[in-house]
Tab-separated table of C-alpha atoms in Angstrom:
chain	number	residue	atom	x	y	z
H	1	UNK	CA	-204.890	-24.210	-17.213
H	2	UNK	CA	-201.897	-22.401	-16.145
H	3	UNK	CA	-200.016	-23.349	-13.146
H	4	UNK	CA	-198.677	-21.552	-10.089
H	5	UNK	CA	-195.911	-18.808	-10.322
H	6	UNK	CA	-193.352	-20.918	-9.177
H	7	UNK	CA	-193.587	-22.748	-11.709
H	8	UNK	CA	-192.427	-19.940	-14.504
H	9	UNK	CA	-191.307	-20.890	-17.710
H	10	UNK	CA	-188.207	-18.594	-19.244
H	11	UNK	CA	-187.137	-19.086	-22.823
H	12	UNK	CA	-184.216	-17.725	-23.881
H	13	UNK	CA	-184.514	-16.738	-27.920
H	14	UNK	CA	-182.185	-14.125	-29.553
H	15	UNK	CA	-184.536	-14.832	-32.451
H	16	UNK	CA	-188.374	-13.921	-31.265
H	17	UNK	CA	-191.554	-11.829	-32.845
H	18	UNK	CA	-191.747	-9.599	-34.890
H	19	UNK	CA	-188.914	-11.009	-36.421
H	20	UNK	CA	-189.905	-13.365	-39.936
H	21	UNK	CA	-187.650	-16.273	-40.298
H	22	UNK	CA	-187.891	-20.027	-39.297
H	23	UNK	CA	-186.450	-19.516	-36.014
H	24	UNK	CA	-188.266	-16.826	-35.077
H	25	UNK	CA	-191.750	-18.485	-35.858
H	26	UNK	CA	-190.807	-21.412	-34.232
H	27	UNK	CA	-190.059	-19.291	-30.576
H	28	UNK	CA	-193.231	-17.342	-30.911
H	29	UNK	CA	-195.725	-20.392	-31.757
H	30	UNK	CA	-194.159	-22.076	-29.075
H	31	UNK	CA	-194.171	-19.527	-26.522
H	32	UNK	CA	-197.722	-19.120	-27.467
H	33	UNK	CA	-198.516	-22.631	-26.848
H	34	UNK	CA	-196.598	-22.926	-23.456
H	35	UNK	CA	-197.952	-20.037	-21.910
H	36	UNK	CA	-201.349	-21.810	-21.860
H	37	UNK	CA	-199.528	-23.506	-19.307
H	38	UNK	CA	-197.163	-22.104	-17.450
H	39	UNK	CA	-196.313	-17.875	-16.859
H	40	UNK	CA	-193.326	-17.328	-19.311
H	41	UNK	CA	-190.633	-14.632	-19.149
H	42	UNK	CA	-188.975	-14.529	-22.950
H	43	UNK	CA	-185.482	-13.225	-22.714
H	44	UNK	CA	-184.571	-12.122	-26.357
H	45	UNK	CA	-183.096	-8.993	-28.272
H	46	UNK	CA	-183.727	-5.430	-27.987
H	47	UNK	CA	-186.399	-5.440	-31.302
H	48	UNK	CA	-188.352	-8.141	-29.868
H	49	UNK	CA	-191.788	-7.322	-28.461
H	50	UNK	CA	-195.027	-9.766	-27.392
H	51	UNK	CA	-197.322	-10.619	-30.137
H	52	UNK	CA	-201.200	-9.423	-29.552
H	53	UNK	CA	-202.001	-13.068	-29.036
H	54	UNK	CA	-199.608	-13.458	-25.531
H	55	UNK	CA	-199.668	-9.231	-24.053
H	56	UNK	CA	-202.800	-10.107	-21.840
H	57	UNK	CA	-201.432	-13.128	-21.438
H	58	UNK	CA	-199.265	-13.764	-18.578
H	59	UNK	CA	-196.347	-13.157	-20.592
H	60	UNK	CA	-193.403	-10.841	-20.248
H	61	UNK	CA	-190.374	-9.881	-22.483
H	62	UNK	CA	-186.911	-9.059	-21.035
H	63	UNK	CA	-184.884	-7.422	-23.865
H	64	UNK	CA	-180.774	-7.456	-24.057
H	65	UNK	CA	-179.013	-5.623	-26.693
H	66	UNK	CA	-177.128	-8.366	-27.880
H	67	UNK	CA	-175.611	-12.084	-26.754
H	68	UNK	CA	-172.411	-10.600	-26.059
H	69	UNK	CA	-170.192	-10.779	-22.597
H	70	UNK	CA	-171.685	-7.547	-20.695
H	71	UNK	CA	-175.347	-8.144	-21.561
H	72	UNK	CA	-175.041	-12.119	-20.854
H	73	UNK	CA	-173.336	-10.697	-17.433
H	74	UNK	CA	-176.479	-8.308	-16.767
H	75	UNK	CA	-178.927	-11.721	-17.715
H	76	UNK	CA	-176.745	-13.942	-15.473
H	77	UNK	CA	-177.041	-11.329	-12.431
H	78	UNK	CA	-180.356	-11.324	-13.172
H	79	UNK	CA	-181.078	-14.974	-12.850
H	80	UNK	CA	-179.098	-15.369	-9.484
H	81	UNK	CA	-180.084	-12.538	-8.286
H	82	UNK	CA	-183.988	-11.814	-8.660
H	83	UNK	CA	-184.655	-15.965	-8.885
H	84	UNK	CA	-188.704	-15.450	-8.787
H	85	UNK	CA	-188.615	-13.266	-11.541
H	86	UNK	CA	-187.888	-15.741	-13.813
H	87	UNK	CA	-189.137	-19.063	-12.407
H	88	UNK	CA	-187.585	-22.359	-11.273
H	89	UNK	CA	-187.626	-23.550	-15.157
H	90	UNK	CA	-185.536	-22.393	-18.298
H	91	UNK	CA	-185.314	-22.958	-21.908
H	92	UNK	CA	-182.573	-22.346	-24.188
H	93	UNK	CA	-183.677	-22.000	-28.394
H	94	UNK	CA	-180.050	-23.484	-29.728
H	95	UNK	CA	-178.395	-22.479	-33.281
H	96	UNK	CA	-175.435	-21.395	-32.914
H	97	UNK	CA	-175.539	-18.560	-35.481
H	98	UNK	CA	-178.357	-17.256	-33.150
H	99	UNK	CA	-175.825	-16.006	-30.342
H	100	UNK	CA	-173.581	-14.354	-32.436
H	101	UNK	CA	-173.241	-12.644	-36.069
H	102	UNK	CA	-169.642	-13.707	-36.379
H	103	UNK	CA	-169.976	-17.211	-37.831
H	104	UNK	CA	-172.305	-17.812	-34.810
H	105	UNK	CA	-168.580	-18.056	-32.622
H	106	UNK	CA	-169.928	-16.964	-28.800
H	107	UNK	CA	-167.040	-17.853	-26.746
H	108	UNK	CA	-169.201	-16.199	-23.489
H	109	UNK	CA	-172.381	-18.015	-24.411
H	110	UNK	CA	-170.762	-21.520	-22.674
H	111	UNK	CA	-169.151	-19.706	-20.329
H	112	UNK	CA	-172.880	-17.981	-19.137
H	113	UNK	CA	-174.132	-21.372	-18.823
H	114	UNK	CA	-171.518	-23.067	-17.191
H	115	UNK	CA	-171.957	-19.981	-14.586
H	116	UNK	CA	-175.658	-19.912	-14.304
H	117	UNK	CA	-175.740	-23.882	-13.825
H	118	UNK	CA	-173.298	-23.206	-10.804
H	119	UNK	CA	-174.869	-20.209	-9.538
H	120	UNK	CA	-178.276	-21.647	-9.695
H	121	UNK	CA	-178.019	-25.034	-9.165
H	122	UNK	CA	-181.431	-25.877	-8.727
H	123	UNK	CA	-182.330	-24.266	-11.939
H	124	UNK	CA	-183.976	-26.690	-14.250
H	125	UNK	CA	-182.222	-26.364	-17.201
H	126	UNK	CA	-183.505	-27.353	-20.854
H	127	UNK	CA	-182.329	-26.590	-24.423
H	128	UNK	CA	-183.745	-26.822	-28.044
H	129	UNK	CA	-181.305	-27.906	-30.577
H	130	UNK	CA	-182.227	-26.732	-33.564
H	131	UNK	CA	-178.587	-27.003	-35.304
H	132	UNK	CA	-175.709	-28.598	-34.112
H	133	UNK	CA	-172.326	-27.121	-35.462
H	134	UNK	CA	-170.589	-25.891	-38.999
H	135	UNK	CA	-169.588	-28.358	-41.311
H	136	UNK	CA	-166.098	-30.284	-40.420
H	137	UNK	CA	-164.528	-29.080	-44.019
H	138	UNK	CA	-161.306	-29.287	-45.679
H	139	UNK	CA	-160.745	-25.381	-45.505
H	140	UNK	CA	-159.124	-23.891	-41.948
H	141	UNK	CA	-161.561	-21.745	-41.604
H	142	UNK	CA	-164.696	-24.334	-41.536
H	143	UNK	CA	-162.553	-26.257	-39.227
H	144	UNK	CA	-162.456	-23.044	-36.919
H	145	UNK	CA	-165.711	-22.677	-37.017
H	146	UNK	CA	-166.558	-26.372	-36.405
H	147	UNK	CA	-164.740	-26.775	-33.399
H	148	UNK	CA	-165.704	-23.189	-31.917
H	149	UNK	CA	-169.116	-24.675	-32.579
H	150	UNK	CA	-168.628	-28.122	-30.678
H	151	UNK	CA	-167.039	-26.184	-27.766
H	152	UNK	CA	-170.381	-24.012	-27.353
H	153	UNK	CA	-172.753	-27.002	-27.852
H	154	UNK	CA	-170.824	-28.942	-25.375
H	155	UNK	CA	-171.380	-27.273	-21.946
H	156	UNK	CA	-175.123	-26.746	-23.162
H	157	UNK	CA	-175.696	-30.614	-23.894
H	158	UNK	CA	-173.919	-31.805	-20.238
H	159	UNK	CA	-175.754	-28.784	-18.624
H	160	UNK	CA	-179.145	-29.209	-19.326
H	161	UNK	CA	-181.499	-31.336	-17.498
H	162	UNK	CA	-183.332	-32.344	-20.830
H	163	UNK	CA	-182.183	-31.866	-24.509
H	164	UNK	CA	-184.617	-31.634	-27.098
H	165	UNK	CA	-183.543	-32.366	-30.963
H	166	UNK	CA	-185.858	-32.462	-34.362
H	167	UNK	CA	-184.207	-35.186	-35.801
H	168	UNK	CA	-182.857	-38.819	-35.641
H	169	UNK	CA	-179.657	-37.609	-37.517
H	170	UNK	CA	-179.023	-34.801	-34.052
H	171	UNK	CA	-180.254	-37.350	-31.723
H	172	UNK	CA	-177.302	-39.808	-33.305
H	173	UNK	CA	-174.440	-37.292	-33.247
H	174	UNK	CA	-174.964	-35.611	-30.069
H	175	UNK	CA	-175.393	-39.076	-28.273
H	176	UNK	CA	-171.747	-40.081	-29.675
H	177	UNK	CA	-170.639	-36.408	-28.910
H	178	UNK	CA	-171.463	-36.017	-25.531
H	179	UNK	CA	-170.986	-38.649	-22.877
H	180	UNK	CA	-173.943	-38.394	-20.281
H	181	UNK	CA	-177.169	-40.125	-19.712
H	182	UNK	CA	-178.787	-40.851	-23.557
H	183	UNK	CA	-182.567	-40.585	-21.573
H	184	UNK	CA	-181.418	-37.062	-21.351
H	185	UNK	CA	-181.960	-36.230	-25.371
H	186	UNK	CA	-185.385	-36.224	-26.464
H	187	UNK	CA	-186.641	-36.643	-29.922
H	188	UNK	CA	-188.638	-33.701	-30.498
H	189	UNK	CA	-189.646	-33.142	-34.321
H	190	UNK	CA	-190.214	-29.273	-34.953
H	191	UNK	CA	-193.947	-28.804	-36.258
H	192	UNK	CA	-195.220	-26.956	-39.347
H	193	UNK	CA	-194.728	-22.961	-38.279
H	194	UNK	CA	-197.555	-22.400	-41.554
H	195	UNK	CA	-200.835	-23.204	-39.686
H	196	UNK	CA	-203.596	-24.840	-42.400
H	197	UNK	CA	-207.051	-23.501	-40.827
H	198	UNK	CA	-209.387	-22.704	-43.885
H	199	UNK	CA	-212.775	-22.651	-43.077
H	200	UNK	CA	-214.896	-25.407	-43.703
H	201	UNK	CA	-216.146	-23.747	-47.074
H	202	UNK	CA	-212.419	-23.724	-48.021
H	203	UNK	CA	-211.555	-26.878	-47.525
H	204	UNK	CA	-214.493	-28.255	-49.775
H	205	UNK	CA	-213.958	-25.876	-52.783
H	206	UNK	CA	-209.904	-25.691	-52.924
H	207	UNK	CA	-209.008	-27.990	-56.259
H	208	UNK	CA	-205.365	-29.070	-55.427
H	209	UNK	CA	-204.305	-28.488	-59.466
H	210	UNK	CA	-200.426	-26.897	-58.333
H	211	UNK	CA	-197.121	-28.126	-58.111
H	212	UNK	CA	-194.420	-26.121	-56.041
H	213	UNK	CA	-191.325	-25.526	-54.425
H	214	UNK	CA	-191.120	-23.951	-50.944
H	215	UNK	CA	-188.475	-22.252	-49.359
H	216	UNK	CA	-184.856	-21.119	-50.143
H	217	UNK	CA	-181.798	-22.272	-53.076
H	218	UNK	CA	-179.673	-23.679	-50.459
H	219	UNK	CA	-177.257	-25.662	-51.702
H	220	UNK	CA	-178.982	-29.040	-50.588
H	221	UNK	CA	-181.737	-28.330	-52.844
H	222	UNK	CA	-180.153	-28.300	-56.082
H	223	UNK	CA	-182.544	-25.289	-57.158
H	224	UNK	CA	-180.252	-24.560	-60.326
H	225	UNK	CA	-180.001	-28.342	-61.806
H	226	UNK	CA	-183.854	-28.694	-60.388
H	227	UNK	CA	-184.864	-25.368	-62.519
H	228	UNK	CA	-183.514	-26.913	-65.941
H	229	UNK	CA	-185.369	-29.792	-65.251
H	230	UNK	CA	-188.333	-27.923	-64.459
H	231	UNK	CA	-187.689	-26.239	-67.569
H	232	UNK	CA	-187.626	-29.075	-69.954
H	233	UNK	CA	-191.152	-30.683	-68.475
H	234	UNK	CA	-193.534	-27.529	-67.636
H	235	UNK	CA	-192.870	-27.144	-71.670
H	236	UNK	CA	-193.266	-31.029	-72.482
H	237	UNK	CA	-196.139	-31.654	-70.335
H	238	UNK	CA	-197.765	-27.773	-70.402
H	239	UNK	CA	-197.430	-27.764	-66.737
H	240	UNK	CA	-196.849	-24.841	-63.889
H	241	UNK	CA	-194.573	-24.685	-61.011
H	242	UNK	CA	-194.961	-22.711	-58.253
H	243	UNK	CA	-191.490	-21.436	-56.235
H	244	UNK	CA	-192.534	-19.476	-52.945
H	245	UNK	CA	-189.974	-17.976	-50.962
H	246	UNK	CA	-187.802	-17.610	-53.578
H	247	UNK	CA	-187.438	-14.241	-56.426
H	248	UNK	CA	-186.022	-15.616	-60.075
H	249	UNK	CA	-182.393	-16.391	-59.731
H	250	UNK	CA	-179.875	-14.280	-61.695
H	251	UNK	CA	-178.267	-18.123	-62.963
H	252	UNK	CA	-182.161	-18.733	-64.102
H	253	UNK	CA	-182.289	-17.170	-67.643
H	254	UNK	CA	-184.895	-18.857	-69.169
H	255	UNK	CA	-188.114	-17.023	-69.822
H	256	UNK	CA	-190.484	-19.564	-69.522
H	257	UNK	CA	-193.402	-18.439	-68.131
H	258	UNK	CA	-195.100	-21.605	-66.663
H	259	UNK	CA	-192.352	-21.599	-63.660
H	260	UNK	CA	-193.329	-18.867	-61.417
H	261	UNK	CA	-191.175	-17.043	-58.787
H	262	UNK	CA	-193.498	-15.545	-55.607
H	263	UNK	CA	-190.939	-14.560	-53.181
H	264	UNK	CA	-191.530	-14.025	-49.736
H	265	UNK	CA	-195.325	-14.195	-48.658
H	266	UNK	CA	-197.512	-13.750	-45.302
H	267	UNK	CA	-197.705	-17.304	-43.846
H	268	UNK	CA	-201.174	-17.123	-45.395
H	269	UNK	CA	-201.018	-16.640	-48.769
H	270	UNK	CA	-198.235	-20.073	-48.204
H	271	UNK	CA	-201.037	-21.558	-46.566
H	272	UNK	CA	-203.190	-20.751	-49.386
H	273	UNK	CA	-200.681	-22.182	-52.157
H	274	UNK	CA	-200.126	-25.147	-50.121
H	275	UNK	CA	-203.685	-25.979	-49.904
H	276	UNK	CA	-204.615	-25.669	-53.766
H	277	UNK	CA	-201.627	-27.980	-54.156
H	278	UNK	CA	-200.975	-31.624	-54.899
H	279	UNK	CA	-197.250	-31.522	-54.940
H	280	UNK	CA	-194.600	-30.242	-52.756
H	281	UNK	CA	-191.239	-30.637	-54.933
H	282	UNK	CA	-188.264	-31.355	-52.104
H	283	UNK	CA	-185.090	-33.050	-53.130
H	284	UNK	CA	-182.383	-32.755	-50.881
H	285	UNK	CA	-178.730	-34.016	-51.390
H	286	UNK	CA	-178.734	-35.353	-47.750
H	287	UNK	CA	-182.421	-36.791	-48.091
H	288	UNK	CA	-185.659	-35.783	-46.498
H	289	UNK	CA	-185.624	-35.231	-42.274
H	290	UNK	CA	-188.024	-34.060	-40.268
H	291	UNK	CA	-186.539	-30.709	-39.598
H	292	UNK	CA	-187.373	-29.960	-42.984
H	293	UNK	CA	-189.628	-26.580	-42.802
H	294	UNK	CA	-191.470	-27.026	-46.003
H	295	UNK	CA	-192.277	-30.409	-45.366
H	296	UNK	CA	-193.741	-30.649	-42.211
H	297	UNK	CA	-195.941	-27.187	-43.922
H	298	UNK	CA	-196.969	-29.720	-46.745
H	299	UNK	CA	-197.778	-32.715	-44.499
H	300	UNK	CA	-200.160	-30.041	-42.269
H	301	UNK	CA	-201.693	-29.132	-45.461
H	302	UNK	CA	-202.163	-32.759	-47.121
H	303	UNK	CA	-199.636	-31.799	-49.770
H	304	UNK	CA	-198.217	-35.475	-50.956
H	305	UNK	CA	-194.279	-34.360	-51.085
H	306	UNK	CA	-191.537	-35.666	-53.732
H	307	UNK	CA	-188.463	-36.399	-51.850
H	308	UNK	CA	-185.287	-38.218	-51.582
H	309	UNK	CA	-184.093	-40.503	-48.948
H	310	UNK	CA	-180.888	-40.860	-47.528
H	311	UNK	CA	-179.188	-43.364	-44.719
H	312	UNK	CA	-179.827	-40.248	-42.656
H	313	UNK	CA	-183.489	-39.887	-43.005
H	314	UNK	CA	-185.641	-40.181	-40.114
H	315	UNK	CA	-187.289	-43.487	-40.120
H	316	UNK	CA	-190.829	-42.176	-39.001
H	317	UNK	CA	-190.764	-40.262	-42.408
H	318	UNK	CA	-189.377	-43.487	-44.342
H	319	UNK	CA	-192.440	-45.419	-43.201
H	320	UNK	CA	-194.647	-42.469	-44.172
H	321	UNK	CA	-197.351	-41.554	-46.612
H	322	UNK	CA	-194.408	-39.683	-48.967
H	323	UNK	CA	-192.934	-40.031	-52.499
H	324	UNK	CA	-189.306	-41.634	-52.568
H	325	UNK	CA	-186.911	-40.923	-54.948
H	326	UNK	CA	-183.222	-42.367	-54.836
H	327	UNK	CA	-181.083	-39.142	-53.633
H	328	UNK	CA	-179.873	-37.914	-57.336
H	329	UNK	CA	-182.096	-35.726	-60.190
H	330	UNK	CA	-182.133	-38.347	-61.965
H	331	UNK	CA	-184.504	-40.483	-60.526
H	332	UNK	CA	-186.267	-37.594	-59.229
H	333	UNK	CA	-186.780	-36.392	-62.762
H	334	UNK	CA	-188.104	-40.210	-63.573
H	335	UNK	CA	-190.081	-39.982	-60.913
H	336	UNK	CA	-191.515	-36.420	-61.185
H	337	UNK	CA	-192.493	-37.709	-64.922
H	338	UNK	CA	-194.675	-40.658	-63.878
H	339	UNK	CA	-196.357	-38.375	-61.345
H	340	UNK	CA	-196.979	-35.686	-63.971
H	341	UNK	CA	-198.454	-38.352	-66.100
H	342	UNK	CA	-200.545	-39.776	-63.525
H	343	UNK	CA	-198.301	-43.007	-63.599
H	344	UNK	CA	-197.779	-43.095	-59.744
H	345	UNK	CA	-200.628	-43.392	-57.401
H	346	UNK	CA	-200.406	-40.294	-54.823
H	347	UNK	CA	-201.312	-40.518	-51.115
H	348	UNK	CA	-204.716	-39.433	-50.105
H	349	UNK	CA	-204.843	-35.995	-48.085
H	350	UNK	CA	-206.705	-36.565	-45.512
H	351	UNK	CA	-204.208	-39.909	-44.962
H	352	UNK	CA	-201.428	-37.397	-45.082
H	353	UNK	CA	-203.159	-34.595	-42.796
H	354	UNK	CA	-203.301	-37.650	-39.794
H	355	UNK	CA	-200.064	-38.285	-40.080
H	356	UNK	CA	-198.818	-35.410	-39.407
H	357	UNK	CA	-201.421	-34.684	-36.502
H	358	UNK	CA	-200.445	-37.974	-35.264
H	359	UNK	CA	-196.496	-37.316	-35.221
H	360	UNK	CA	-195.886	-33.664	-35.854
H	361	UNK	CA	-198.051	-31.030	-34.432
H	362	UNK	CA	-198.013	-28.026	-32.249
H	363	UNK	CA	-200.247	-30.270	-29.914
H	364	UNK	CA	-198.063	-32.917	-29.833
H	365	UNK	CA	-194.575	-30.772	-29.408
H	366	UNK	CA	-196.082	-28.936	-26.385
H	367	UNK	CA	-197.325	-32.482	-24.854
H	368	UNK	CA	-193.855	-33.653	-24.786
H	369	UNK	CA	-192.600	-30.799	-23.218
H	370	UNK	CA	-194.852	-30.539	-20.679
H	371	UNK	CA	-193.737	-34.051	-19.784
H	372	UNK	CA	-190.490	-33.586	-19.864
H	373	UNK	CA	-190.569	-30.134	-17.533
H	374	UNK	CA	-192.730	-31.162	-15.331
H	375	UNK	CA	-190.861	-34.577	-14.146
């Protein structure tokens, strides 16, 4: 049921349909799912249009060029100035890389919402935190970043009425960072943006016989140790991997043909690997969280996911049904081996498929929200 004008919804997304990244999906799902709810106005960049599923909707885009000072002065105008246009209610999507190109520095982006929180003062205010800032590194330049980074988050954290964040790890840091009212963050885990909905045939036929790797080489991941382990046991044990997302590295020169490099799909053909698979590989060098992409995907799809933990790791994923290795190859090649040799019992899917309904989903995400708007 969707409620009264008034109550209009605008999200504010540089990143938005028909764009294809993480970011992107995550905006469009979700304005999908709010405007069941409320009329939405989605403020993003001049490529962005409405997907099919929200143009008879009551939905309606409002396009800038970029995130820079004279179209964030045009929004702002627009905000004070023609109010019922865009509703009593506003959303911010927050990475800092999506306001500018230039090592996601935006120097006007706090100033626009220190302005529009004056201007509009009875503007409810809200922001998604998807990142928080560049690493604090040795090098000047990360340090640059890092503290043009804190100085945008800043004014967005003491601004908004309601902060939402994926993980514990955010939720932690930004409550030391900024010094209001803690009732004022809101865990908010980011669901799968790969929807599992085979048809009932589907599910009974699919034999879950792969093992894979979803998603980019970032650093965290290890891919180039990870694909020299790979290496060794698909040849031991006569075993395939799967890597989606990702085309054969130049650093990969091996020519084994049981690892298997798919590069970008459609979110269905991931759907489709993820359901005819038992094992989602996912090391990380800072341990698992729960705004890991690929394993909120797996969890939708009953996927039972290798992964490491680290002091960092949310504790909802700590207690749940996933496979733990200590955070070095290692052990996560001693583990990988028992599993491969049916040595470790794995979690049931349809055990794994209610936890993540249970903690994770679209259903869920939008719940909250709702909740938290409408107080």
């Amino acid at each position: 049921m969707i409620l009264n004008n008034y109550e209009k919804c605008t999200i504010i997304s540089p990143k938005f349909h028909p764009s294809k990244d993480g970011l992107s999906d995550f905006s469009t799902i979700f304005c999908q799912k709010l405007a069941k709810f409320y009329p939405i106005k989605i403020v993003s960049n001049q490529d962005s249009m409405l997907p099919p599923s929200l143009v008879n909707a009551s939905a309606d885009i409002y396009k800038l060029k970029n995130f820079r000072l004279l179209s964030l002065v045009k929004l702002l105008s627009s905000l004070v100035f023609s109010p019922k246009s865009f509703g009593d209610k506003l959303i911010f999507q927050y990475v800092p890389h999506m306001y500018s190109k230039k090592a996601g520095i935006n120097i006007y982006f706090p100033l626009f919402v220190i302005l529009l929180k004056l201007l509009r003062p009875n503007l409810k205010l809200y922001s998604f935190v998807h990142e928080l800032w560049h690493p604090n590194r040795a090098d000047i330049k990360s340090k640059v970043i890092h503290y043009f980074h804190k100085l945008m988050l800043f004014p967005l954290l003491c601004c908004s009425d309601k902060t939402f964040v994926s993980c514990e790890s955010f939720y932690r840091l930004i409550s030391e960072f900024c010094p209001i009212e803690k009732d004022r963050f809101i865990l908010c885990p980011v669901p799968s943006n790969i929807s599992n909905d085979p048809s009932k045939e589907n599910k009974i036929t699919i034999a879950r016989n792969r093992i894979i790797h979803f998603g980019s080489d970032h650093i965290s991941k290890e891919v180039p140790k990870l694909l020299l382990i790979l290496d060794e046991l698909t040849t031991q044990f006569n075993i395939e991997v799967d890597f989606i997302g990702l085309e054969k590295p130049t650093y990969f020169k091996s020519q084994n043909e049981r690892i298997k490099f798919h590069g970008h799909l459609s979110d269905v053909n991931v759907s489709k690997f993820f359901q005819e698979s038992y094992l989602l590989l996912a090391f990380f060098t800072d341990g698992v969280s729960t705004r890991r992409g690929s394993v909120m995907a797996a969890l939708e799809h009953g996927c039972n996911v290798l992964t490491t933990v680290h002091e960092s790791s949310d504790s909802l994923l700590r207690n749940g049904p996933l496979l733990f290795s200590d955070n070095n190859l290692t052990a996560y090649e001693k583990l990988l081996t028992k599993i491969i040799l049916k040595n470790v019992k794995l979690h049931d899917s349809s055990e794994i498929e209610s936890f993540y309904r249970d903690n994770f989903s679209w259903d869920r995400l939008i719940s909250v929200v709702k909740e938290e708007i409408s107080n």
